[in-house]
PDB file of C-alpha atoms in Angstrom:
ATOM      1  CA  MET A   6     105.871 101.778 108.431  1.00 88.00           C
ATOM      2  CA  LYS A   7     101.652 102.095 108.296  1.00 84.00           C
ATOM      3  CA  PHE A   8      99.901 100.024 106.988  1.00 86.00           C
ATOM      4  CA  ALA A   9      97.878 102.069 104.229  1.00 88.00           C
ATOM      5  CA  SER A  10      95.578 100.064 101.765  1.00 91.00           C
ATOM      6  CA  THR A  11      94.393  97.159 100.109  1.00 92.00           C
ATOM      7  CA  ARG A  12      93.721  97.157  96.944  1.00 92.00           C
ATOM      8  CA  ILE A  13      90.993  94.720  94.626  1.00 93.00           C
ATOM      9  CA  ILE A  14      91.339  94.279  91.274  1.00 92.00           C
ATOM     10  CA  ALA A  15      87.898  94.155  89.707  1.00 92.00           C
ATOM     11  CA  ALA A  16      86.794  92.839  86.349  1.00 93.00           C
ATOM     12  CA  ASP A  17      83.540  94.939  87.149  1.00 95.00           C
ATOM     13  CA  ILE A  18      84.967  98.150  89.369  1.00 96.00           C
ATOM     14  CA  LYS A  19      81.216  99.458  89.448  1.00 97.00           C
ATOM     15  CA  ALA A  20      79.785  96.761  90.601  1.00 97.00           C
ATOM     16  CA  MET A  21      82.495  96.161  93.428  1.00 96.00           C
ATOM     17  CA  VAL A  22      82.564 100.034  94.267  1.00 98.00           C
ATOM     18  CA  ALA A  23      78.643  99.597  94.718  1.00 98.00           C
ATOM     19  CA  PHE A  24      79.477  96.772  97.135  1.00 98.00           C
ATOM     20  CA  TYR A  25      81.561  97.655  98.985  1.00 98.00           C
ATOM     21  CA  GLU A  26      80.043 101.378  99.207  1.00 98.00           C
ATOM     22  CA  MET A  27      76.844  99.646 100.298  1.00 97.00           C
ATOM     23  CA  ILE A  28      78.611  97.279 102.754  1.00 97.00           C
ATOM     24  CA  THR A  29      80.223 100.170 104.508  1.00 97.00           C
ATOM     25  CA  GLY A  30      77.741 102.772 104.358  1.00 96.00           C
ATOM     26  CA  LEU A  31      80.927 105.020 102.401  1.00 97.00           C
ATOM     27  CA  GLN A  32      81.532 106.788  99.498  1.00 98.00           C
ATOM     28  CA  ALA A  33      84.030 105.868  97.157  1.00 98.00           C
ATOM     29  CA  GLU A  34      86.531 108.733  95.560  1.00 98.00           C
ATOM     30  CA  TRP A  35      86.896 107.865  91.831  1.00 98.00           C
ATOM     31  CA  LEU A  36      90.708 109.621  91.068  1.00 96.00           C
ATOM     32  CA  ALA A  37      90.566 107.624  87.902  1.00 95.00           C
ATOM     33  CA  PRO A  38      87.593 106.069  85.623  1.00 95.00           C
ATOM     34  CA  VAL A  39      89.288 103.246  86.829  1.00 95.00           C
ATOM     35  CA  PHE A  40      90.415 103.453  90.283  1.00 95.00           C
ATOM     36  CA  ALA A  41      88.736 104.267  93.076  1.00 97.00           C
ATOM     37  CA  GLU A  42      89.228 103.938  96.512  1.00 97.00           C
ATOM     38  CA  ILE A  43      86.702 104.116 100.503  1.00 97.00           C
ATOM     39  CA  GLN A  44      88.440 106.062 102.967  1.00 96.00           C
ATOM     40  CA  THR A  45      88.068 104.245 106.510  1.00 94.00           C
ATOM     41  CA  SER A  46      89.316 105.173 110.170  1.00 89.00           C
ATOM     42  CA  ALA A  47      92.122 102.547 109.729  1.00 88.00           C
ATOM     43  CA  ALA A  48      92.841 102.422 106.476  1.00 90.00           C
ATOM     44  CA  THR A  49      91.862 102.488 102.756  1.00 95.00           C
ATOM     45  CA  LEU A  50      90.229  99.920 100.973  1.00 95.00           C
ATOM     46  CA  ALA A  51      91.689 101.001  96.293  1.00 94.00           C
ATOM     47  CA  ILE A  52      90.120  99.291  94.209  1.00 94.00           C
ATOM     48  CA  GLY A  53      91.453  99.169  90.465  1.00 93.00           C
ATOM     49  CA  ALA A  54      89.742  98.123  87.477  1.00 90.00           C
ATOM     50  CA  VAL A  55      91.462  95.407  85.761  1.00 86.00           C
ATOM     51  CA  GLU A  56      92.916  97.431  82.773  1.00 84.00           C
ATOM     52  CA  THR A  57      95.382  99.314  85.707  1.00 82.00           C
ATOM     53  CA  VAL A  58      97.691  95.817  85.864  1.00 79.00           C
ATOM     54  CA  ALA A  59      98.928  96.867  83.414  1.00 69.00           C
ATOM     55  CA  LEU A  60     100.747  99.596  85.114  1.00 71.00           C
ATOM     56  CA  TRP A  61     102.330  97.113  87.211  1.00 73.00           C
ATOM     57  CA  LYS A  62     103.203  94.052  84.964  1.00 73.00           C
ATOM     58  CA  GLU A  63     100.721  92.409  82.606  1.00 75.00           C
ATOM     59  CA  GLY A  64     100.030  89.334  84.530  1.00 71.00           C
ATOM     60  CA  SER A  65     100.639  90.078  87.789  1.00 63.00           C
ATOM     61  CA  ALA A  66      97.298  90.509  89.164  1.00 69.00           C
ATOM     62  CA  GLU A  67      94.113  88.592  87.968  1.00 73.00           C
ATOM     63  CA  PRO A  68      90.318  89.666  89.219  1.00 76.00           C
ATOM     64  CA  GLY A  69      88.216  86.779  90.453  1.00 79.00           C
ATOM     65  CA  ALA A  70      90.953  85.247  91.806  1.00 78.00           C
ATOM     66  CA  ASN A  71      91.845  85.716  95.127  1.00 78.00           C
ATOM     67  CA  ARG A  72      91.289  82.390  97.589  1.00 77.00           C
ATOM     68  CA  THR A  73      94.082  83.394 100.437  1.00 80.00           C
ATOM     69  CA  ALA A  74      92.991  86.822 101.922  1.00 87.00           C
ATOM     70  CA  CYS A  75      89.720  87.957 103.821  1.00 93.00           C
ATOM     71  CA  ILE A  76      89.452  91.450 103.671  1.00 95.00           C
ATOM     72  CA  GLU A  77      87.819  92.111 107.530  1.00 95.00           C
ATOM     73  CA  PHE A  78      85.693  95.411 108.611  1.00 96.00           C
ATOM     74  CA  GLN A  79      84.981  95.687 112.459  1.00 95.00           C
ATOM     75  CA  VAL A  80      81.894  97.290 113.459  1.00 96.00           C
ATOM     76  CA  ALA A  81      80.435  98.123 116.858  1.00 95.00           C
ATOM     77  CA  ASP A  82      77.243  96.228 116.941  1.00 97.00           C
ATOM     78  CA  ILE A  83      77.829  93.618 114.834  1.00 98.00           C
ATOM     79  CA  ASP A  84      74.216  91.701 115.178  1.00 98.00           C
ATOM     80  CA  ALA A  85      72.917  94.733 113.540  1.00 98.00           C
ATOM     81  CA  GLU A  86      75.200  94.753 110.605  1.00 98.00           C
ATOM     82  CA  TYR A  87      73.824  90.622 110.296  1.00 98.00           C
ATOM     83  CA  GLU A  88      70.626  92.154 110.017  1.00 97.00           C
ATOM     84  CA  ARG A  89      71.128  94.323 107.906  1.00 97.00           C
ATOM     85  CA  LEU A  90      73.298  92.632 105.744  1.00 97.00           C
ATOM     86  CA  LYS A  91      72.164  88.523 105.811  1.00 96.00           C
ATOM     87  CA  ASP A  92      70.070  88.801 102.785  1.00 96.00           C
ATOM     88  CA  LYS A  93      71.646  91.462 100.815  1.00 96.00           C
ATOM     89  CA  VAL A  94      75.353  89.126 100.367  1.00 96.00           C
ATOM     90  CA  PRO A  95      76.465  85.856 100.250  1.00 94.00           C
ATOM     91  CA  LEU A  96      76.945  83.944 103.278  1.00 96.00           C
ATOM     92  CA  VAL A  97      80.321  82.380 103.872  1.00 96.00           C
ATOM     93  CA  HIS A  98      79.077  81.304 107.258  1.00 96.00           C
ATOM     94  CA  GLU A  99      77.139  83.180 109.692  1.00 95.00           C
ATOM     95  CA  LEU A 100      76.965  84.699 112.888  1.00 97.00           C
ATOM     96  CA  LYS A 101      79.613  83.013 114.821  1.00 97.00           C
ATOM     97  CA  MET A 102      82.491  82.621 117.958  1.00 97.00           C
ATOM     98  CA  MET A 103      85.881  82.511 117.179  1.00 97.00           C
ATOM     99  CA  PRO A 104      88.622  81.337 119.676  1.00 96.00           C
ATOM    100  CA  TRP A 105      90.240  84.310 119.805  1.00 96.00           C
ATOM    101  CA  GLY A 106      87.458  86.246 121.334  1.00 96.00           C
ATOM    102  CA  ASN A 107      86.110  87.488 118.013  1.00 97.00           C
ATOM    103  CA  LYS A 108      81.906  87.617 117.143  1.00 98.00           C
ATOM    104  CA  THR A 109      82.165  88.142 113.336  1.00 97.00           C
ATOM    105  CA  PHE A 110      80.206  86.579 110.248  1.00 98.00           C
ATOM    106  CA  GLN A 111      81.781  86.305 106.306  1.00 97.00           C
ATOM    107  CA  PHE A 112      80.363  86.503 102.938  1.00 97.00           C
ATOM    108  CA  ARG A 113      81.487  87.119  99.582  1.00 95.00           C
ATOM    109  CA  ASP A 114      82.247  89.864  97.527  1.00 96.00           C
ATOM    110  CA  PRO A 115      80.767  89.806  93.640  1.00 95.00           C
ATOM    111  CA  GLU A 116      84.457  88.834  92.672  1.00 93.00           C
ATOM    112  CA  GLY A 117      84.485  86.310  95.235  1.00 93.00           C
ATOM    113  CA  THR A 118      86.837  87.380  97.393  1.00 93.00           C
ATOM    114  CA  ALA A 119      86.100  86.821 101.266  1.00 94.00           C
ATOM    115  CA  VAL A 120      84.738  89.734 103.572  1.00 96.00           C
ATOM    116  CA  SER A 121      84.450  89.342 107.024  1.00 97.00           C
ATOM    117  CA  LEU A 122      82.719  91.745 109.886  1.00 97.00           C
ATOM    118  CA  TYR A 123      83.586  91.494 113.361  1.00 97.00           C
ATOM    119  CA  MET A 124      83.324  93.283 116.626  1.00 96.00           C
ATOM    120  CA  PRO A 125      85.667  92.034 119.683  1.00 96.00           C
ATOM    121  CA  ALA A 126      83.279  90.051 122.053  1.00 96.00           C
ATOM    122  CA  THR A 127      85.162  88.550 124.817  1.00 95.00           C
ATOM    123  CA  ASP A 128      86.755  90.909 127.316  1.00 94.00           C
ATOM    124  CA  ALA A 129      90.296  89.975 126.345  1.00 93.00           C
ATOM    125  CA  ALA A 130      89.171  90.738 122.407  1.00 94.00           C
ATOM    126  CA  LYS A 131      88.273  93.948 123.501  1.00 93.00           C
ATOM    127  CA  LYS A 132      91.037  94.819 126.246  1.00 93.00           C
ATOM    128  CA  ARG A 133      92.869  94.183 122.730  1.00 91.00           C
ATOM    129  CA  PHE A 134      91.173  96.559 120.493  1.00 86.00           C
ATOM    130  CA  ALA A 135      91.069  99.348 122.737  1.00 86.00           C
ATOM    131  CA  SER A 136      94.422 100.312 122.346  1.00 68.00           C
ATOM    132  CA  ARG A 137      94.711 100.475 118.939  1.00 68.00           C
TER     133      ARG A 137
END
């Protein structure tokens, strides 16, 4: 099995796509007016408009309701990314070291989903990610 993507359901898909394009520096591919994907080297971030929920089952997803998942992006220079984004995003927390060896900061996307950028910082964390 291969982890392929994470999908966010958006009330305002254009704003969400523009936000993630700004965060990642990547251009989204619009596969339909109600669906776009941002492909990274590791996985895809899919963004679907609220209208796409009915294609599964009405009421099975709700934009802006996530408080359990965090979308994480590994970066090469966490300090540079923090400087680039700190005044452009609503910060949850500033740069900090996590107990498992990652240096990170967290913010929220326009509809409230938590987003973290991180960089392996300790030798153990760097070793763990080198094999991926």
